[in-house]
Amino acid sequence: MSDLIETGVEVGVLTIRMNRPDKKNAITQAMYRTMADAITGAGHDDAIAAVLICGAPGTFTAGNDIKDFMAVAMSGTPPRDAYDFLIAIATSQKPLVAAVDGIAIGIGTTILMHCDLAYASPASIFRTPFLDLGVTPEAGSSLIAPKIMGNQRAFALLALGDTFDAEAARQAGLVYAVVEDAEAAALDAARRLAKKPPEALRIARDLLRGDQAEIVKRIDREIGHFTERLSSKEAKAAFMAFMSR
């Protein structure tokens, strides 16, 4: 998967880049596996102090690859690689910094709720069309979103499916700042974190993030609903309609 997910370490920063621009960085199970392993591995590597997640210019990610998820739906089994990725970002031992440029759909939005810092370009847009596809919120978003943006904004994002522009995302707490070059700003922040005393950084981050057990428990609850919905008539009809566009 080295061609679809690029990774590299420089100056203490692990960069994970989604590199499938021809498909708008739609994420397959194999891509989830590569990213999950990279984030988990970073937690055990003293040479890595921070993780930067980014996409191709103009596209962060269009979310799940629908064809790939159709295959999961037909199998009736939970999307294990996607689940492992969600657990990896929820329990990451190293700070996560994201750079968003362009579309951030579905997981492209909910992943930001686990990032310690996220930067977006003015052209970025955020949307979670879960209900439109007959499925339900994921990545612990049903727990985290109301806490960071309030119940009504969270409902508008996760249930109504409203699109948030970059400034609305900043006001909602999905991103820290809106800047012209989101990747440059995110990389600068990651490098600054890499210069901090590592043990002090770990303790400060643990204090700020709190107990992650509640989030993992919510992810487990959400994945149960999500898996059940994947095989529902509503979801299959929505996926088929999407694929026939």
PDB file of C-alpha atoms in Angstrom:
ATOM      1  CA  MET A   1       0.000   0.000   0.000  1.00  0.00           C
ATOM      2  CA  SER A   2       3.051   2.271  -0.151  1.00  0.00           C
ATOM      3  CA  ASP A   3       1.647   3.981  -3.235  1.00  0.00           C
ATOM      4  CA  LEU A   4      -1.730   4.799  -1.614  1.00  0.00           C
ATOM      5  CA  ILE A   5      -0.430   5.589   1.873  1.00  0.00           C
ATOM      6  CA  GLU A   6       2.949   7.300   2.014  1.00  0.00           C
ATOM      7  CA  THR A   7       4.848   7.411   5.313  1.00  0.00           C
ATOM      8  CA  GLY A   8       8.125   9.002   6.271  1.00  0.00           C
ATOM      9  CA  VAL A   9       9.916  10.242   9.379  1.00  0.00           C
ATOM     10  CA  GLU A  10      11.828  13.497   9.499  1.00  0.00           C
ATOM     11  CA  VAL A  11      12.958  15.541  12.502  1.00  0.00           C
ATOM     12  CA  GLY A  12      10.866  13.426  14.881  1.00  0.00           C
ATOM     13  CA  VAL A  13       7.653  13.718  12.854  1.00  0.00           C
ATOM     14  CA  LEU A  14       5.953  10.759  11.209  1.00  0.00           C
ATOM     15  CA  THR A  15       4.001  11.941   8.173  1.00  0.00           C
ATOM     16  CA  ILE A  16       1.119   9.762   6.996  1.00  0.00           C
ATOM     17  CA  ARG A  17      -0.128  10.914   3.623  1.00  0.00           C
ATOM     18  CA  MET A  18      -3.213   9.559   1.876  1.00  0.00           C
ATOM     19  CA  ASN A  19      -2.150   9.416  -1.765  1.00  0.00           C
ATOM     20  CA  ARG A  20      -5.051   8.261  -3.909  1.00  0.00           C
ATOM     21  CA  PRO A  21      -5.990  11.548  -5.606  1.00  0.00           C
ATOM     22  CA  ASP A  22      -7.682   9.881  -8.587  1.00  0.00           C
ATOM     23  CA  LYS A  23     -10.281   8.516  -6.118  1.00  0.00           C
ATOM     24  CA  LYS A  24     -10.292  11.641  -3.935  1.00  0.00           C
ATOM     25  CA  ASN A  25      -8.357   9.691  -1.296  1.00  0.00           C
ATOM     26  CA  ALA A  26     -11.305   7.373  -0.651  1.00  0.00           C
ATOM     27  CA  ILE A  27     -10.061   4.952   2.009  1.00  0.00           C
ATOM     28  CA  THR A  28     -10.052   1.183   1.565  1.00  0.00           C
ATOM     29  CA  GLN A  29      -9.661  -1.419   4.304  1.00  0.00           C
ATOM     30  CA  ALA A  30      -6.047  -1.980   3.228  1.00  0.00           C
ATOM     31  CA  MET A  31      -5.349   1.745   3.564  1.00  0.00           C
ATOM     32  CA  TYR A  32      -6.901   1.722   7.045  1.00  0.00           C
ATOM     33  CA  ARG A  33      -4.610  -1.169   7.989  1.00  0.00           C
ATOM     34  CA  THR A  34      -1.492   0.672   6.820  1.00  0.00           C
ATOM     35  CA  MET A  35      -2.421   3.816   8.755  1.00  0.00           C
ATOM     36  CA  ALA A  36      -3.410   1.880  11.871  1.00  0.00           C
ATOM     37  CA  ASP A  37      -0.089   0.045  11.918  1.00  0.00           C
ATOM     38  CA  ALA A  38       1.852   3.288  11.357  1.00  0.00           C
ATOM     39  CA  ILE A  39       0.134   5.115  14.226  1.00  0.00           C
ATOM     40  CA  THR A  40       0.437   2.154  16.600  1.00  0.00           C
ATOM     41  CA  GLY A  41       4.077   1.683  15.654  1.00  0.00           C
ATOM     42  CA  ALA A  42       4.814   5.353  16.314  1.00  0.00           C
ATOM     43  CA  GLY A  43       3.724   4.847  19.905  1.00  0.00           C
ATOM     44  CA  HIS A  44       6.597   2.413  20.427  1.00  0.00           C
ATOM     45  CA  ASP A  45       9.238   4.420  18.549  1.00  0.00           C
ATOM     46  CA  ASP A  46      11.227   6.904  20.623  1.00  0.00           C
ATOM     47  CA  ALA A  47      12.452   8.562  17.425  1.00  0.00           C
ATOM     48  CA  ILE A  48       8.897   9.730  16.681  1.00  0.00           C
ATOM     49  CA  ALA A  49       7.482  12.566  18.750  1.00  0.00           C
ATOM     50  CA  ALA A  50       4.428  13.539  16.695  1.00  0.00           C
ATOM     51  CA  VAL A  51       2.305  12.262  13.819  1.00  0.00           C
ATOM     52  CA  LEU A  52       1.116  14.402  10.900  1.00  0.00           C
ATOM     53  CA  ILE A  53      -1.875  13.178   8.877  1.00  0.00           C
ATOM     54  CA  CYS A  54      -2.500  14.793   5.501  1.00  0.00           C
ATOM     55  CA  GLY A  55      -3.790  14.150   1.997  1.00  0.00           C
ATOM     56  CA  ALA A  56      -3.066  15.242  -1.532  1.00  0.00           C
ATOM     57  CA  PRO A  57      -3.329  18.948  -2.433  1.00  0.00           C
ATOM     58  CA  GLY A  58      -7.000  19.852  -2.729  1.00  0.00           C
ATOM     59  CA  THR A  59      -8.250  16.617  -1.206  1.00  0.00           C
ATOM     60  CA  PHE A  60      -7.971  15.392   2.362  1.00  0.00           C
ATOM     61  CA  THR A  61     -10.297  12.409   1.894  1.00  0.00           C
ATOM     62  CA  ALA A  62     -13.712  11.603   0.451  1.00  0.00           C
ATOM     63  CA  GLY A  63     -14.191   9.129   3.307  1.00  0.00           C
ATOM     64  CA  ASN A  64     -14.755   5.406   2.980  1.00  0.00           C
ATOM     65  CA  ASP A  65     -14.383   3.788  -0.419  1.00  0.00           C
ATOM     66  CA  ILE A  66     -18.024   2.882  -1.107  1.00  0.00           C
ATOM     67  CA  LYS A  67     -17.225  -0.118  -3.300  1.00  0.00           C
ATOM     68  CA  ASP A  68     -14.902  -1.449  -0.611  1.00  0.00           C
ATOM     69  CA  PHE A  69     -17.565  -0.978   2.066  1.00  0.00           C
ATOM     70  CA  MET A  70     -20.167  -2.648  -0.141  1.00  0.00           C
ATOM     71  CA  ALA A  71     -17.956  -5.743  -0.052  1.00  0.00           C
ATOM     72  CA  VAL A  72     -17.807  -5.537   3.741  1.00  0.00           C
ATOM     73  CA  ALA A  73     -21.582  -5.144   3.890  1.00  0.00           C
ATOM     74  CA  MET A  74     -22.099  -8.231   1.761  1.00  0.00           C
ATOM     75  CA  SER A  75     -19.768 -10.283   3.962  1.00  0.00           C
ATOM     76  CA  GLY A  76     -21.716  -9.443   7.131  1.00  0.00           C
ATOM     77  CA  THR A  77     -18.504  -9.123   9.161  1.00  0.00           C
ATOM     78  CA  PRO A  78     -17.307  -6.001  11.001  1.00  0.00           C
ATOM     79  CA  PRO A  79     -14.816  -3.828   9.062  1.00  0.00           C
ATOM     80  CA  ARG A  80     -11.858  -4.945  11.197  1.00  0.00           C
ATOM     81  CA  ASP A  81      -9.156  -2.825   9.579  1.00  0.00           C
ATOM     82  CA  ALA A  82     -11.262   0.338   9.852  1.00  0.00           C
ATOM     83  CA  TYR A  83     -12.022  -0.530  13.479  1.00  0.00           C
ATOM     84  CA  ASP A  84      -8.332  -0.984  14.285  1.00  0.00           C
ATOM     85  CA  PHE A  85      -7.612   2.396  12.722  1.00  0.00           C
ATOM     86  CA  LEU A  86     -10.271   4.054  14.882  1.00  0.00           C
ATOM     87  CA  ILE A  87      -8.801   2.494  18.011  1.00  0.00           C
ATOM     88  CA  ALA A  88      -5.311   3.554  16.923  1.00  0.00           C
ATOM     89  CA  ILE A  89      -6.265   7.224  16.576  1.00  0.00           C
ATOM     90  CA  ALA A  90      -8.339   7.174  19.784  1.00  0.00           C
ATOM     91  CA  THR A  91      -5.469   5.723  21.827  1.00  0.00           C
ATOM     92  CA  SER A  92      -2.464   7.207  20.011  1.00  0.00           C
ATOM     93  CA  GLN A  93       0.522   7.546  22.299  1.00  0.00           C
ATOM     94  CA  LYS A  94       1.914  10.434  20.259  1.00  0.00           C
ATOM     95  CA  PRO A  95       0.293  13.792  19.419  1.00  0.00           C
ATOM     96  CA  LEU A  96      -1.747  13.787  16.216  1.00  0.00           C
ATOM     97  CA  VAL A  97      -1.703  16.824  13.945  1.00  0.00           C
ATOM     98  CA  ALA A  98      -3.848  17.036  10.795  1.00  0.00           C
ATOM     99  CA  ALA A  99      -3.617  19.193   7.687  1.00  0.00           C
ATOM    100  CA  VAL A 100      -6.876  19.504   5.732  1.00  0.00           C
ATOM    101  CA  ASP A 101      -7.043  20.933   2.236  1.00  0.00           C
ATOM    102  CA  GLY A 102     -10.245  20.466   0.245  1.00  0.00           C
ATOM    103  CA  ILE A 103     -12.875  17.856   1.039  1.00  0.00           C
ATOM    104  CA  ALA A 104     -13.008  16.084   4.400  1.00  0.00           C
ATOM    105  CA  ILE A 105     -15.963  13.717   4.189  1.00  0.00           C
ATOM    106  CA  GLY A 106     -17.114  11.157   6.764  1.00  0.00           C
ATOM    107  CA  ILE A 107     -14.045   9.779   8.523  1.00  0.00           C
ATOM    108  CA  GLY A 108     -12.207  12.760   7.046  1.00  0.00           C
ATOM    109  CA  THR A 109     -14.167  14.895   9.492  1.00  0.00           C
ATOM    110  CA  THR A 110     -14.495  12.554  12.475  1.00  0.00           C
ATOM    111  CA  ILE A 111     -10.770  11.774  12.558  1.00  0.00           C
ATOM    112  CA  LEU A 112     -10.167  15.435  13.421  1.00  0.00           C
ATOM    113  CA  MET A 113     -11.996  14.958  16.712  1.00  0.00           C
ATOM    114  CA  HIS A 114      -9.061  12.796  17.848  1.00  0.00           C
ATOM    115  CA  CYS A 115      -6.340  15.154  16.663  1.00  0.00           C
ATOM    116  CA  ASP A 116      -4.559  17.366  19.162  1.00  0.00           C
ATOM    117  CA  LEU A 117      -4.268  20.058  16.498  1.00  0.00           C
ATOM    118  CA  ALA A 118      -5.848  20.388  13.065  1.00  0.00           C
ATOM    119  CA  TYR A 119      -5.290  23.060  10.433  1.00  0.00           C
ATOM    120  CA  ALA A 120      -7.492  23.701   7.399  1.00  0.00           C
ATOM    121  CA  SER A 121      -7.151  25.717   4.220  1.00  0.00           C
ATOM    122  CA  PRO A 122      -9.920  28.224   3.405  1.00  0.00           C
ATOM    123  CA  ALA A 123     -11.149  25.928   0.604  1.00  0.00           C
ATOM    124  CA  SER A 124     -11.782  22.997   2.957  1.00  0.00           C
ATOM    125  CA  ILE A 125     -15.270  21.598   3.501  1.00  0.00           C
ATOM    126  CA  PHE A 126     -16.470  19.116   6.105  1.00  0.00           C
ATOM    127  CA  ARG A 127     -19.450  16.776   5.884  1.00  0.00           C
ATOM    128  CA  THR A 128     -20.578  13.473   7.410  1.00  0.00           C
ATOM    129  CA  PRO A 129     -23.294  11.928   5.197  1.00  0.00           C
ATOM    130  CA  PHE A 130     -23.738   8.882   7.421  1.00  0.00           C
ATOM    131  CA  LEU A 131     -27.537   8.923   7.536  1.00  0.00           C
ATOM    132  CA  ASP A 132     -27.751   9.623   3.803  1.00  0.00           C
ATOM    133  CA  LEU A 133     -25.972   6.292   3.293  1.00  0.00           C
ATOM    134  CA  GLY A 134     -28.218   4.476   5.755  1.00  0.00           C
ATOM    135  CA  VAL A 135     -25.498   4.110   8.387  1.00  0.00           C
ATOM    136  CA  THR A 136     -24.687   5.833  11.679  1.00  0.00           C
ATOM    137  CA  PRO A 137     -21.929   8.050  13.162  1.00  0.00           C
ATOM    138  CA  GLU A 138     -18.557   6.440  13.897  1.00  0.00           C
ATOM    139  CA  ALA A 139     -15.097   7.072  15.377  1.00  0.00           C
ATOM    140  CA  GLY A 140     -16.559   8.045  18.738  1.00  0.00           C
ATOM    141  CA  SER A 141     -18.031  11.150  17.115  1.00  0.00           C
ATOM    142  CA  SER A 142     -21.415  10.678  18.797  1.00  0.00           C
ATOM    143  CA  LEU A 143     -19.640  11.185  22.129  1.00  0.00           C
ATOM    144  CA  ILE A 144     -16.958  13.711  21.219  1.00  0.00           C
ATOM    145  CA  ALA A 145     -18.839  16.071  18.888  1.00  0.00           C
ATOM    146  CA  PRO A 146     -21.489  17.224  21.406  1.00  0.00           C
ATOM    147  CA  LYS A 147     -18.710  17.944  23.916  1.00  0.00           C
ATOM    148  CA  ILE A 148     -16.640  20.120  21.600  1.00  0.00           C
ATOM    149  CA  MET A 149     -19.341  21.874  19.582  1.00  0.00           C
ATOM    150  CA  GLY A 150     -22.609  21.530  21.516  1.00  0.00           C
ATOM    151  CA  ASN A 151     -25.595  19.306  20.855  1.00  0.00           C
ATOM    152  CA  GLN A 152     -27.204  21.262  18.029  1.00  0.00           C
ATOM    153  CA  ARG A 153     -24.053  21.749  15.965  1.00  0.00           C
ATOM    154  CA  ALA A 154     -23.201  18.093  16.506  1.00  0.00           C
ATOM    155  CA  PHE A 155     -26.676  17.041  15.359  1.00  0.00           C
ATOM    156  CA  ALA A 156     -26.461  19.296  12.306  1.00  0.00           C
ATOM    157  CA  LEU A 157     -23.122  17.725  11.377  1.00  0.00           C
ATOM    158  CA  LEU A 158     -23.726  14.061  12.207  1.00  0.00           C
ATOM    159  CA  ALA A 159     -27.478  13.605  11.640  1.00  0.00           C
ATOM    160  CA  LEU A 160     -28.709  16.410   9.392  1.00  0.00           C
ATOM    161  CA  GLY A 161     -25.572  16.104   7.276  1.00  0.00           C
ATOM    162  CA  ASP A 162     -24.951  19.835   6.955  1.00  0.00           C
ATOM    163  CA  THR A 163     -21.765  20.940   5.233  1.00  0.00           C
ATOM    164  CA  PHE A 164     -19.378  23.049   7.321  1.00  0.00           C
ATOM    165  CA  ASP A 165     -16.976  25.398   5.590  1.00  0.00           C
ATOM    166  CA  ALA A 166     -13.522  26.019   7.025  1.00  0.00           C
ATOM    167  CA  GLU A 167     -14.560  28.911   9.260  1.00  0.00           C
ATOM    168  CA  ALA A 168     -17.610  27.032  10.567  1.00  0.00           C
ATOM    169  CA  ALA A 169     -15.326  24.094  11.351  1.00  0.00           C
ATOM    170  CA  ARG A 170     -13.001  26.393  13.265  1.00  0.00           C
ATOM    171  CA  GLN A 171     -15.862  27.896  15.243  1.00  0.00           C
ATOM    172  CA  ALA A 172     -17.129  24.399  16.014  1.00  0.00           C
ATOM    173  CA  GLY A 173     -13.737  23.301  17.310  1.00  0.00           C
ATOM    174  CA  LEU A 174     -13.075  20.762  14.544  1.00  0.00           C
ATOM    175  CA  VAL A 175      -9.932  22.621  13.514  1.00  0.00           C
ATOM    176  CA  TYR A 176      -7.613  24.928  15.415  1.00  0.00           C
ATOM    177  CA  ALA A 177      -6.885  27.419  12.638  1.00  0.00           C
ATOM    178  CA  VAL A 178      -7.715  28.260   9.037  1.00  0.00           C
ATOM    179  CA  VAL A 179      -4.567  29.129   7.095  1.00  0.00           C
ATOM    180  CA  GLU A 180      -3.616  29.370   3.428  1.00  0.00           C
ATOM    181  CA  ASP A 181      -1.069  26.548   3.644  1.00  0.00           C
ATOM    182  CA  ALA A 182      -2.547  24.066   6.099  1.00  0.00           C
ATOM    183  CA  GLU A 183       0.164  21.459   5.594  1.00  0.00           C
ATOM    184  CA  ALA A 184       2.993  23.902   6.249  1.00  0.00           C
ATOM    185  CA  ALA A 185       1.277  25.124   9.429  1.00  0.00           C
ATOM    186  CA  ALA A 186       0.571  21.580  10.613  1.00  0.00           C
ATOM    187  CA  LEU A 187       4.128  20.445   9.913  1.00  0.00           C
ATOM    188  CA  ASP A 188       5.506  23.442  11.785  1.00  0.00           C
ATOM    189  CA  ALA A 189       3.316  22.601  14.793  1.00  0.00           C
ATOM    190  CA  ALA A 190       4.390  18.942  14.685  1.00  0.00           C
ATOM    191  CA  ARG A 191       8.057  19.939  14.552  1.00  0.00           C
ATOM    192  CA  ARG A 192       7.565  22.319  17.490  1.00  0.00           C
ATOM    193  CA  LEU A 193       5.997  19.466  19.457  1.00  0.00           C
ATOM    194  CA  ALA A 194       8.941  17.237  18.563  1.00  0.00           C
ATOM    195  CA  LYS A 195      11.270  19.705  20.292  1.00  0.00           C
ATOM    196  CA  LYS A 196       9.373  19.540  23.597  1.00  0.00           C
ATOM    197  CA  PRO A 197      10.659  17.412  26.492  1.00  0.00           C
ATOM    198  CA  PRO A 198       8.982  14.092  25.605  1.00  0.00           C
ATOM    199  CA  GLU A 199       7.934  12.994  29.077  1.00  0.00           C
ATOM    200  CA  ALA A 200       6.491  16.410  29.940  1.00  0.00           C
ATOM    201  CA  LEU A 201       4.631  16.365  26.613  1.00  0.00           C
ATOM    202  CA  ARG A 202       3.241  12.903  27.320  1.00  0.00           C
ATOM    203  CA  ILE A 203       1.993  13.891  30.770  1.00  0.00           C
ATOM    204  CA  ALA A 204       0.458  17.168  29.558  1.00  0.00           C
ATOM    205  CA  ARG A 205      -1.308  15.379  26.716  1.00  0.00           C
ATOM    206  CA  ASP A 206      -2.623  12.632  28.986  1.00  0.00           C
ATOM    207  CA  LEU A 207      -4.012  15.254  31.370  1.00  0.00           C
ATOM    208  CA  LEU A 208      -5.696  17.155  28.559  1.00  0.00           C
ATOM    209  CA  ARG A 209      -7.184  14.103  26.838  1.00  0.00           C
ATOM    210  CA  GLY A 210      -8.321  12.307  29.983  1.00  0.00           C
ATOM    211  CA  ASP A 211      -9.367   8.670  30.178  1.00  0.00           C
ATOM    212  CA  GLN A 212      -9.756   7.210  26.699  1.00  0.00           C
ATOM    213  CA  ALA A 213     -11.708   4.161  27.903  1.00  0.00           C
ATOM    214  CA  GLU A 214     -15.036   5.955  27.483  1.00  0.00           C
ATOM    215  CA  ILE A 215     -14.216   6.830  23.863  1.00  0.00           C
ATOM    216  CA  VAL A 216     -13.134   3.265  23.063  1.00  0.00           C
ATOM    217  CA  LYS A 217     -16.365   1.990  24.627  1.00  0.00           C
ATOM    218  CA  ARG A 218     -18.383   4.391  22.445  1.00  0.00           C
ATOM    219  CA  ILE A 219     -16.452   3.342  19.325  1.00  0.00           C
ATOM    220  CA  ASP A 220     -17.347  -0.272  20.131  1.00  0.00           C
ATOM    221  CA  ARG A 221     -20.998   0.652  20.525  1.00  0.00           C
ATOM    222  CA  GLU A 222     -20.997   2.673  17.310  1.00  0.00           C
ATOM    223  CA  ILE A 223     -19.273  -0.045  15.274  1.00  0.00           C
ATOM    224  CA  GLY A 224     -21.984  -2.488  16.322  1.00  0.00           C
ATOM    225  CA  HIS A 225     -24.686  -0.213  14.960  1.00  0.00           C
ATOM    226  CA  PHE A 226     -22.612   0.663  11.888  1.00  0.00           C
ATOM    227  CA  THR A 227     -21.993  -2.989  11.006  1.00  0.00           C
ATOM    228  CA  GLU A 228     -25.670  -3.845  11.453  1.00  0.00           C
ATOM    229  CA  ARG A 229     -26.688  -0.909   9.279  1.00  0.00           C
ATOM    230  CA  LEU A 230     -24.253  -1.893   6.507  1.00  0.00           C
ATOM    231  CA  SER A 231     -26.322  -4.991   5.829  1.00  0.00           C
ATOM    232  CA  SER A 232     -29.661  -3.175   6.101  1.00  0.00           C
ATOM    233  CA  LYS A 233     -31.974  -2.547   3.154  1.00  0.00           C
ATOM    234  CA  GLU A 234     -31.611   1.197   3.696  1.00  0.00           C
ATOM    235  CA  ALA A 235     -27.826   1.125   3.413  1.00  0.00           C
ATOM    236  CA  LYS A 236     -27.736  -1.280   0.466  1.00  0.00           C
ATOM    237  CA  ALA A 237     -30.213   0.888  -1.439  1.00  0.00           C
ATOM    238  CA  ALA A 238     -28.224   4.031  -0.634  1.00  0.00           C
ATOM    239  CA  PHE A 239     -24.938   2.429  -1.686  1.00  0.00           C
ATOM    240  CA  MET A 240     -26.407   1.162  -4.937  1.00  0.00           C
ATOM    241  CA  ALA A 241     -27.847   4.591  -5.702  1.00  0.00           C
ATOM    242  CA  PHE A 242     -24.448   6.149  -5.001  1.00  0.00           C
ATOM    243  CA  MET A 243     -22.622   3.639  -7.212  1.00  0.00           C
ATOM    244  CA  SER A 244     -25.055   4.193 -10.102  1.00  0.00           C
ATOM    245  CA  ARG A 245     -24.462   7.944 -10.265  1.00  0.00           C
TER     246      ARG A 245
END
